[in-house]
Amino acid sequence: MKKLIFMVSIIAGAAMFNSCNDDDSVAGSGDYTYKVRMTDAPGPYDKVNVDIQSIAIVDGDGNTVTLDDDLGVYDLLELSNGNSVELAARNLEDNQVSQLKLTLGANSTIVVDGTSYPLSFASSDGAGLTLNVNQTLDADGTNEILLDFDANNSIVATGANTYKIVPVIRTINATAQGSISGDTNTSLAVVTAVSVSNSSNIYSTSVNASGNYKIQGLPPGVYNLTVTPVLPLLPATQTNITVTANQNTTASAIVF
């Protein structure tokens, strides 16, 4: 079952990031603590293991600053319904982060029905990703960016037991955005939140095996929430759910 998603400022398939503006001296004991975390939504696979080799940012002066270049392999399906993992943290001198750069490695795999298969990259440009962030950091607190790595929509089956990865990632600023969570009595459903003020703003996820869900990265506002199960069950909607920045709203349980 495919998952709808509202993309926020992503540039995918960029070249690798060897830049003449690299300047790691910009980071270290600076005034602005910056963290990068990663989360995911459930998908119809046993595991989606993504090899993340390095993470860097581009600051307001155009300097590329490496946050971490010794990461590893992460199973995206362990990072759903509010679970996340910290990928990198570093103090920065500059209070502006314009872009986030990820380098993926060659050890990505997918496990389907208990069997592991390699994940190759669909783009000939390689495994470089550049995400537009445009954050202004606060010296008085910890600044975070959450990467919502959509495992379901990132995997493309190209043949019998052959899979490619086309990374679909949404950036979430938790202090400026909120979330909706809830549960239902089915594990086969898509949950969609639609902004009341702008119906083109659509955010969604899938419920997990326990019937739980959490939609993150919602701008503050009012939303209508629809849980769409597989047929013959019919969709159920809850209206006028208010979302507040940096808070989670719990929706009423939906029983089919």
PDB file of C-alpha atoms in Angstrom:
ATOM      1  CA  MET A   1       0.000   0.000   0.000  1.00  0.00           C
ATOM      2  CA  LYS A   2       1.546   3.246  -1.105  1.00  0.00           C
ATOM      3  CA  LYS A   3       1.853   6.122   1.334  1.00  0.00           C
ATOM      4  CA  LEU A   4       1.060   9.749   0.506  1.00  0.00           C
ATOM      5  CA  ILE A   5       3.607  12.283   1.710  1.00  0.00           C
ATOM      6  CA  PHE A   6       4.035  16.054   1.524  1.00  0.00           C
ATOM      7  CA  MET A   7       7.621  16.779   0.604  1.00  0.00           C
ATOM      8  CA  VAL A   8       9.497  19.714   2.127  1.00  0.00           C
ATOM      9  CA  SER A   9      12.501  21.209   0.304  1.00  0.00           C
ATOM     10  CA  ILE A  10      14.477  18.180  -0.853  1.00  0.00           C
ATOM     11  CA  ILE A  11      17.163  17.970  -3.527  1.00  0.00           C
ATOM     12  CA  ALA A  12      17.982  14.327  -4.204  1.00  0.00           C
ATOM     13  CA  GLY A  13      20.639  12.583  -6.257  1.00  0.00           C
ATOM     14  CA  ALA A  14      23.235  15.301  -5.901  1.00  0.00           C
ATOM     15  CA  ALA A  15      26.913  14.611  -6.513  1.00  0.00           C
ATOM     16  CA  MET A  16      29.294  13.768  -3.691  1.00  0.00           C
ATOM     17  CA  PHE A  17      30.273  16.636  -1.452  1.00  0.00           C
ATOM     18  CA  ASN A  18      33.987  17.346  -1.810  1.00  0.00           C
ATOM     19  CA  SER A  19      33.854  21.122  -1.639  1.00  0.00           C
ATOM     20  CA  CYS A  20      36.591  23.686  -1.653  1.00  0.00           C
ATOM     21  CA  ASN A  21      34.578  25.474   1.060  1.00  0.00           C
ATOM     22  CA  ASP A  22      34.950  22.603   3.554  1.00  0.00           C
ATOM     23  CA  ASP A  23      36.035  24.048   6.893  1.00  0.00           C
ATOM     24  CA  ASP A  24      35.664  21.769   9.903  1.00  0.00           C
ATOM     25  CA  SER A  25      37.265  24.417  12.086  1.00  0.00           C
ATOM     26  CA  VAL A  26      33.914  26.207  12.029  1.00  0.00           C
ATOM     27  CA  ALA A  27      32.520  23.520  14.352  1.00  0.00           C
ATOM     28  CA  GLY A  28      33.714  22.260  17.706  1.00  0.00           C
ATOM     29  CA  SER A  29      33.255  24.395  20.818  1.00  0.00           C
ATOM     30  CA  GLY A  30      30.835  26.874  19.271  1.00  0.00           C
ATOM     31  CA  ASP A  31      27.773  28.480  20.786  1.00  0.00           C
ATOM     32  CA  TYR A  32      25.050  26.550  18.934  1.00  0.00           C
ATOM     33  CA  THR A  33      24.388  22.906  19.763  1.00  0.00           C
ATOM     34  CA  TYR A  34      23.010  21.087  16.716  1.00  0.00           C
ATOM     35  CA  LYS A  35      21.669  17.516  16.519  1.00  0.00           C
ATOM     36  CA  VAL A  36      20.462  15.376  13.629  1.00  0.00           C
ATOM     37  CA  ARG A  37      17.957  12.606  14.380  1.00  0.00           C
ATOM     38  CA  MET A  38      16.226  10.112  12.086  1.00  0.00           C
ATOM     39  CA  THR A  39      12.775   8.510  12.166  1.00  0.00           C
ATOM     40  CA  ASP A  40      10.582   6.509   9.787  1.00  0.00           C
ATOM     41  CA  ALA A  41       7.064   5.233   9.173  1.00  0.00           C
ATOM     42  CA  PRO A  42       6.111   1.526   8.985  1.00  0.00           C
ATOM     43  CA  GLY A  43       6.603  -0.303   5.692  1.00  0.00           C
ATOM     44  CA  PRO A  44       5.700  -3.740   4.242  1.00  0.00           C
ATOM     45  CA  TYR A  45       9.182  -5.247   4.692  1.00  0.00           C
ATOM     46  CA  ASP A  46      11.016  -7.133   7.445  1.00  0.00           C
ATOM     47  CA  LYS A  47      13.935  -4.686   7.484  1.00  0.00           C
ATOM     48  CA  VAL A  48      15.207  -1.724   5.478  1.00  0.00           C
ATOM     49  CA  ASN A  49      18.876  -1.307   6.404  1.00  0.00           C
ATOM     50  CA  VAL A  50      20.361   1.980   5.218  1.00  0.00           C
ATOM     51  CA  ASP A  51      24.111   2.558   5.306  1.00  0.00           C
ATOM     52  CA  ILE A  52      24.757   6.192   6.313  1.00  0.00           C
ATOM     53  CA  GLN A  53      28.427   7.068   5.990  1.00  0.00           C
ATOM     54  CA  SER A  54      28.544  10.760   6.816  1.00  0.00           C
ATOM     55  CA  ILE A  55      26.483  13.838   7.659  1.00  0.00           C
ATOM     56  CA  ALA A  56      27.499  17.444   7.082  1.00  0.00           C
ATOM     57  CA  ILE A  57      25.831  20.851   7.108  1.00  0.00           C
ATOM     58  CA  VAL A  58      26.300  24.012   5.092  1.00  0.00           C
ATOM     59  CA  ASP A  59      26.261  27.087   7.324  1.00  0.00           C
ATOM     60  CA  GLY A  60      25.174  30.636   6.571  1.00  0.00           C
ATOM     61  CA  ASP A  61      28.603  31.536   5.159  1.00  0.00           C
ATOM     62  CA  GLY A  62      28.608  28.607   2.742  1.00  0.00           C
ATOM     63  CA  ASN A  63      31.074  26.510   4.763  1.00  0.00           C
ATOM     64  CA  THR A  64      30.570  22.738   4.716  1.00  0.00           C
ATOM     65  CA  VAL A  65      31.001  21.342   8.234  1.00  0.00           C
ATOM     66  CA  THR A  66      31.162  17.598   8.856  1.00  0.00           C
ATOM     67  CA  LEU A  67      29.069  16.541  11.850  1.00  0.00           C
ATOM     68  CA  ASP A  68      30.006  12.848  11.744  1.00  0.00           C
ATOM     69  CA  ASP A  69      31.809  10.665   9.216  1.00  0.00           C
ATOM     70  CA  ASP A  70      31.742   7.380  11.133  1.00  0.00           C
ATOM     71  CA  LEU A  71      28.110   6.304  11.280  1.00  0.00           C
ATOM     72  CA  GLY A  72      26.798   2.899  10.199  1.00  0.00           C
ATOM     73  CA  VAL A  73      23.792   0.833   9.132  1.00  0.00           C
ATOM     74  CA  TYR A  74      20.341   1.634  10.538  1.00  0.00           C
ATOM     75  CA  ASP A  75      17.136  -0.381  10.198  1.00  0.00           C
ATOM     76  CA  LEU A  76      14.544   2.243   9.302  1.00  0.00           C
ATOM     77  CA  LEU A  77      11.659   0.027  10.379  1.00  0.00           C
ATOM     78  CA  GLU A  78      12.827   0.198  14.001  1.00  0.00           C
ATOM     79  CA  LEU A  79      12.305   3.970  13.875  1.00  0.00           C
ATOM     80  CA  SER A  80       8.546   4.343  13.580  1.00  0.00           C
ATOM     81  CA  ASN A  81       5.671   5.850  15.576  1.00  0.00           C
ATOM     82  CA  GLY A  82       7.786   8.391  17.430  1.00  0.00           C
ATOM     83  CA  ASN A  83      10.970   6.332  17.766  1.00  0.00           C
ATOM     84  CA  SER A  84      14.117   8.031  16.509  1.00  0.00           C
ATOM     85  CA  VAL A  85      17.881   7.728  16.694  1.00  0.00           C
ATOM     86  CA  GLU A  86      20.484  10.467  17.052  1.00  0.00           C
ATOM     87  CA  LEU A  87      22.832  10.345  14.072  1.00  0.00           C
ATOM     88  CA  ALA A  88      25.139  13.244  14.835  1.00  0.00           C
ATOM     89  CA  ALA A  89      25.654  16.184  17.199  1.00  0.00           C
ATOM     90  CA  ARG A  90      28.131  19.032  17.198  1.00  0.00           C
ATOM     91  CA  ASN A  91      28.542  22.616  18.389  1.00  0.00           C
ATOM     92  CA  LEU A  92      28.552  25.211  15.618  1.00  0.00           C
ATOM     93  CA  GLU A  93      29.896  28.754  15.490  1.00  0.00           C
ATOM     94  CA  ASP A  94      27.393  29.964  12.889  1.00  0.00           C
ATOM     95  CA  ASN A  95      23.701  30.262  13.824  1.00  0.00           C
ATOM     96  CA  GLN A  96      22.491  29.445  10.308  1.00  0.00           C
ATOM     97  CA  VAL A  97      22.137  25.974   8.750  1.00  0.00           C
ATOM     98  CA  SER A  98      21.113  26.218   5.119  1.00  0.00           C
ATOM     99  CA  GLN A  99      21.557  22.616   3.973  1.00  0.00           C
ATOM    100  CA  LEU A 100      22.114  19.120   5.286  1.00  0.00           C
ATOM    101  CA  LYS A 101      24.290  16.685   3.324  1.00  0.00           C
ATOM    102  CA  LEU A 102      24.127  12.898   3.660  1.00  0.00           C
ATOM    103  CA  THR A 103      26.395  10.310   2.078  1.00  0.00           C
ATOM    104  CA  LEU A 104      24.987   6.780   1.826  1.00  0.00           C
ATOM    105  CA  GLY A 105      27.224   3.731   1.568  1.00  0.00           C
ATOM    106  CA  ALA A 106      27.151   0.476  -0.357  1.00  0.00           C
ATOM    107  CA  ASN A 107      25.999  -1.749   2.525  1.00  0.00           C
ATOM    108  CA  SER A 108      22.279  -0.972   2.342  1.00  0.00           C
ATOM    109  CA  THR A 109      20.018  -4.051   2.274  1.00  0.00           C
ATOM    110  CA  ILE A 110      16.351  -4.995   2.409  1.00  0.00           C
ATOM    111  CA  VAL A 111      14.888  -8.081   4.095  1.00  0.00           C
ATOM    112  CA  VAL A 112      11.738  -9.519   2.501  1.00  0.00           C
ATOM    113  CA  ASP A 113      10.078 -12.655   3.885  1.00  0.00           C
ATOM    114  CA  GLY A 114      13.212 -13.430   5.872  1.00  0.00           C
ATOM    115  CA  THR A 115      15.642 -13.115   2.935  1.00  0.00           C
ATOM    116  CA  SER A 116      18.133 -10.263   2.610  1.00  0.00           C
ATOM    117  CA  TYR A 117      18.750  -8.532  -0.735  1.00  0.00           C
ATOM    118  CA  PRO A 118      21.143  -5.696  -1.639  1.00  0.00           C
ATOM    119  CA  LEU A 119      19.771  -2.192  -2.174  1.00  0.00           C
ATOM    120  CA  SER A 120      21.405  -0.383  -5.064  1.00  0.00           C
ATOM    121  CA  PHE A 121      21.009   3.279  -5.899  1.00  0.00           C
ATOM    122  CA  ALA A 122      18.574   4.214  -8.645  1.00  0.00           C
ATOM    123  CA  SER A 123      20.499   7.330  -9.645  1.00  0.00           C
ATOM    124  CA  SER A 124      23.764   7.219 -11.558  1.00  0.00           C
ATOM    125  CA  ASP A 125      24.805  10.314  -9.603  1.00  0.00           C
ATOM    126  CA  GLY A 126      25.579   8.125  -6.618  1.00  0.00           C
ATOM    127  CA  ALA A 127      24.546   8.236  -2.989  1.00  0.00           C
ATOM    128  CA  GLY A 128      24.831  11.953  -2.234  1.00  0.00           C
ATOM    129  CA  LEU A 129      21.797  13.756  -0.867  1.00  0.00           C
ATOM    130  CA  THR A 130      21.380  17.460  -0.186  1.00  0.00           C
ATOM    131  CA  LEU A 131      18.383  18.618   1.839  1.00  0.00           C
ATOM    132  CA  ASN A 132      17.406  22.264   2.175  1.00  0.00           C
ATOM    133  CA  VAL A 133      16.951  23.098   5.865  1.00  0.00           C
ATOM    134  CA  ASN A 134      17.228  26.893   6.309  1.00  0.00           C
ATOM    135  CA  GLN A 135      17.307  26.853  10.119  1.00  0.00           C
ATOM    136  CA  THR A 136      18.192  29.717  12.440  1.00  0.00           C
ATOM    137  CA  LEU A 137      19.740  28.250  15.591  1.00  0.00           C
ATOM    138  CA  ASP A 138      19.038  29.299  19.183  1.00  0.00           C
ATOM    139  CA  ALA A 139      22.053  29.765  21.451  1.00  0.00           C
ATOM    140  CA  ASP A 140      19.946  29.109  24.570  1.00  0.00           C
ATOM    141  CA  GLY A 141      18.781  25.613  23.684  1.00  0.00           C
ATOM    142  CA  THR A 142      19.470  22.440  21.749  1.00  0.00           C
ATOM    143  CA  ASN A 143      18.653  22.726  18.052  1.00  0.00           C
ATOM    144  CA  GLU A 144      17.517  19.596  16.229  1.00  0.00           C
ATOM    145  CA  ILE A 145      16.487  18.511  12.779  1.00  0.00           C
ATOM    146  CA  LEU A 146      14.533  15.281  12.369  1.00  0.00           C
ATOM    147  CA  LEU A 147      14.913  13.325   9.134  1.00  0.00           C
ATOM    148  CA  ASP A 148      11.709  11.465   8.265  1.00  0.00           C
ATOM    149  CA  PHE A 149      13.121   8.753   5.989  1.00  0.00           C
ATOM    150  CA  ASP A 150      10.145   7.266   4.134  1.00  0.00           C
ATOM    151  CA  ALA A 151      11.198   3.619   3.771  1.00  0.00           C
ATOM    152  CA  ASN A 152       8.012   2.601   1.992  1.00  0.00           C
ATOM    153  CA  ASN A 153       8.224   5.133  -0.830  1.00  0.00           C
ATOM    154  CA  SER A 154      12.034   4.975  -1.028  1.00  0.00           C
ATOM    155  CA  ILE A 155      12.101   1.340  -2.199  1.00  0.00           C
ATOM    156  CA  VAL A 156      11.530   0.424  -5.833  1.00  0.00           C
ATOM    157  CA  ALA A 157      11.174  -3.228  -6.878  1.00  0.00           C
ATOM    158  CA  THR A 158      12.835  -3.502 -10.296  1.00  0.00           C
ATOM    159  CA  GLY A 159      12.447  -7.228 -10.864  1.00  0.00           C
ATOM    160  CA  ALA A 160      12.384 -10.584  -9.134  1.00  0.00           C
ATOM    161  CA  ASN A 161      14.200 -10.080  -5.801  1.00  0.00           C
ATOM    162  CA  THR A 162      15.854  -6.914  -7.129  1.00  0.00           C
ATOM    163  CA  TYR A 163      15.440  -3.625  -5.295  1.00  0.00           C
ATOM    164  CA  LYS A 164      16.684  -0.068  -5.657  1.00  0.00           C
ATOM    165  CA  ILE A 165      16.553   2.799  -3.200  1.00  0.00           C
ATOM    166  CA  VAL A 166      15.475   6.306  -4.178  1.00  0.00           C
ATOM    167  CA  PRO A 167      15.685   8.137  -0.837  1.00  0.00           C
ATOM    168  CA  VAL A 168      12.535  10.089   0.044  1.00  0.00           C
ATOM    169  CA  ILE A 169      13.264  12.222   3.098  1.00  0.00           C
ATOM    170  CA  ARG A 170      11.282  14.986   4.767  1.00  0.00           C
ATOM    171  CA  THR A 171      12.982  17.398   7.187  1.00  0.00           C
ATOM    172  CA  ILE A 172      11.153  18.187  10.423  1.00  0.00           C
ATOM    173  CA  ASN A 173      11.909  21.037  12.817  1.00  0.00           C
ATOM    174  CA  ALA A 174      10.270  19.686  15.986  1.00  0.00           C
ATOM    175  CA  THR A 175      10.260  23.024  17.815  1.00  0.00           C
ATOM    176  CA  ALA A 176       8.254  24.632  15.007  1.00  0.00           C
ATOM    177  CA  GLN A 177       6.017  21.678  14.109  1.00  0.00           C
ATOM    178  CA  GLY A 178       3.750  19.248  15.945  1.00  0.00           C
ATOM    179  CA  SER A 179       2.371  15.733  15.547  1.00  0.00           C
ATOM    180  CA  ILE A 180      -0.773  13.600  15.785  1.00  0.00           C
ATOM    181  CA  SER A 181      -0.743  10.077  17.204  1.00  0.00           C
ATOM    182  CA  GLY A 182      -3.407   7.476  17.855  1.00  0.00           C
ATOM    183  CA  ASP A 183      -4.429   3.869  17.437  1.00  0.00           C
ATOM    184  CA  THR A 184      -6.917   1.682  15.618  1.00  0.00           C
ATOM    185  CA  ASN A 185      -7.907  -1.989  15.670  1.00  0.00           C
ATOM    186  CA  THR A 186      -6.385  -2.826  12.297  1.00  0.00           C
ATOM    187  CA  SER A 187      -2.748  -3.127  11.231  1.00  0.00           C
ATOM    188  CA  LEU A 188      -3.531  -2.585   7.547  1.00  0.00           C
ATOM    189  CA  ALA A 189      -4.410   1.069   7.109  1.00  0.00           C
ATOM    190  CA  VAL A 190      -3.073   4.416   5.918  1.00  0.00           C
ATOM    191  CA  VAL A 191      -3.574   7.460   8.135  1.00  0.00           C
ATOM    192  CA  THR A 192      -3.814  10.859   6.441  1.00  0.00           C
ATOM    193  CA  ALA A 193      -3.902  14.349   7.995  1.00  0.00           C
ATOM    194  CA  VAL A 194      -5.190  17.153   5.750  1.00  0.00           C
ATOM    195  CA  SER A 195      -4.887  20.821   6.712  1.00  0.00           C
ATOM    196  CA  VAL A 196      -8.291  22.482   7.073  1.00  0.00           C
ATOM    197  CA  SER A 197      -6.913  25.823   5.898  1.00  0.00           C
ATOM    198  CA  ASN A 198      -5.061  24.379   2.888  1.00  0.00           C
ATOM    199  CA  SER A 199      -6.286  21.033   1.572  1.00  0.00           C
ATOM    200  CA  SER A 200      -3.176  20.622  -0.604  1.00  0.00           C
ATOM    201  CA  ASN A 201      -1.089  20.124   2.573  1.00  0.00           C
ATOM    202  CA  ILE A 202      -1.382  16.366   3.063  1.00  0.00           C
ATOM    203  CA  TYR A 203       0.678  14.300   5.494  1.00  0.00           C
ATOM    204  CA  SER A 204       0.367  10.574   6.068  1.00  0.00           C
ATOM    205  CA  THR A 205       1.788   7.381   7.479  1.00  0.00           C
ATOM    206  CA  SER A 206       0.861   3.722   7.895  1.00  0.00           C
ATOM    207  CA  VAL A 207      -0.234   2.041  11.088  1.00  0.00           C
ATOM    208  CA  ASN A 208       2.179  -0.479  12.558  1.00  0.00           C
ATOM    209  CA  ALA A 209       1.525  -4.118  13.442  1.00  0.00           C
ATOM    210  CA  SER A 210      -0.081  -3.032  16.725  1.00  0.00           C
ATOM    211  CA  GLY A 211      -2.405  -0.529  15.054  1.00  0.00           C
ATOM    212  CA  ASN A 212      -0.512   2.528  16.318  1.00  0.00           C
ATOM    213  CA  TYR A 213       0.517   5.539  14.250  1.00  0.00           C
ATOM    214  CA  LYS A 214       2.177   8.928  14.573  1.00  0.00           C
ATOM    215  CA  ILE A 215       2.283  11.650  11.910  1.00  0.00           C
ATOM    216  CA  GLN A 216       5.122  14.077  12.596  1.00  0.00           C
ATOM    217  CA  GLY A 217       6.219  17.368  11.067  1.00  0.00           C
ATOM    218  CA  LEU A 218       2.809  19.051  10.992  1.00  0.00           C
ATOM    219  CA  PRO A 219       2.765  22.856  10.881  1.00  0.00           C
ATOM    220  CA  PRO A 220       0.551  24.280  13.656  1.00  0.00           C
ATOM    221  CA  GLY A 221      -3.098  24.419  12.632  1.00  0.00           C
ATOM    222  CA  VAL A 222      -6.280  22.388  12.391  1.00  0.00           C
ATOM    223  CA  TYR A 223      -6.430  19.045  10.579  1.00  0.00           C
ATOM    224  CA  ASN A 224      -8.929  16.424   9.480  1.00  0.00           C
ATOM    225  CA  LEU A 225      -7.611  12.905  10.099  1.00  0.00           C
ATOM    226  CA  THR A 226      -8.698   9.911   8.003  1.00  0.00           C
ATOM    227  CA  VAL A 227      -7.838   6.255   8.644  1.00  0.00           C
ATOM    228  CA  THR A 228      -8.246   4.211   5.450  1.00  0.00           C
ATOM    229  CA  PRO A 229      -8.201   0.426   6.030  1.00  0.00           C
ATOM    230  CA  VAL A 230      -8.187  -2.257   3.364  1.00  0.00           C
ATOM    231  CA  LEU A 231     -11.532  -3.237   1.824  1.00  0.00           C
ATOM    232  CA  PRO A 232     -14.203  -4.184   2.711  1.00  0.00           C
ATOM    233  CA  LEU A 233     -13.696  -1.815   5.680  1.00  0.00           C
ATOM    234  CA  LEU A 234     -14.514   1.825   4.940  1.00  0.00           C
ATOM    235  CA  PRO A 235     -12.491   4.941   5.895  1.00  0.00           C
ATOM    236  CA  ALA A 236     -13.173   6.727   9.193  1.00  0.00           C
ATOM    237  CA  THR A 237     -12.531  10.457   9.729  1.00  0.00           C
ATOM    238  CA  GLN A 238     -11.976  12.678  12.738  1.00  0.00           C
ATOM    239  CA  THR A 239     -12.342  16.398  12.114  1.00  0.00           C
ATOM    240  CA  ASN A 240     -10.871  19.595  13.540  1.00  0.00           C
ATOM    241  CA  ILE A 241      -7.831  18.194  15.358  1.00  0.00           C
ATOM    242  CA  THR A 242      -5.658  21.050  16.595  1.00  0.00           C
ATOM    243  CA  VAL A 243      -1.880  20.742  16.259  1.00  0.00           C
ATOM    244  CA  THR A 244       0.476  22.914  18.322  1.00  0.00           C
ATOM    245  CA  ALA A 245       4.196  23.469  17.720  1.00  0.00           C
ATOM    246  CA  ASN A 246       6.524  21.158  19.663  1.00  0.00           C
ATOM    247  CA  GLN A 247       3.599  19.120  21.023  1.00  0.00           C
ATOM    248  CA  ASN A 248       1.827  15.880  20.204  1.00  0.00           C
ATOM    249  CA  THR A 249      -1.970  15.681  19.907  1.00  0.00           C
ATOM    250  CA  THR A 250      -3.527  12.304  20.682  1.00  0.00           C
ATOM    251  CA  ALA A 251      -6.508  11.485  18.481  1.00  0.00           C
ATOM    252  CA  SER A 252      -9.406   9.357  19.676  1.00  0.00           C
ATOM    253  CA  ALA A 253      -9.106   5.628  18.993  1.00  0.00           C
ATOM    254  CA  ILE A 254     -10.782   4.443  15.797  1.00  0.00           C
ATOM    255  CA  VAL A 255     -12.512   1.050  15.867  1.00  0.00           C
ATOM    256  CA  PHE A 256     -13.806  -0.592  12.685  1.00  0.00           C
TER     257      PHE A 256
END
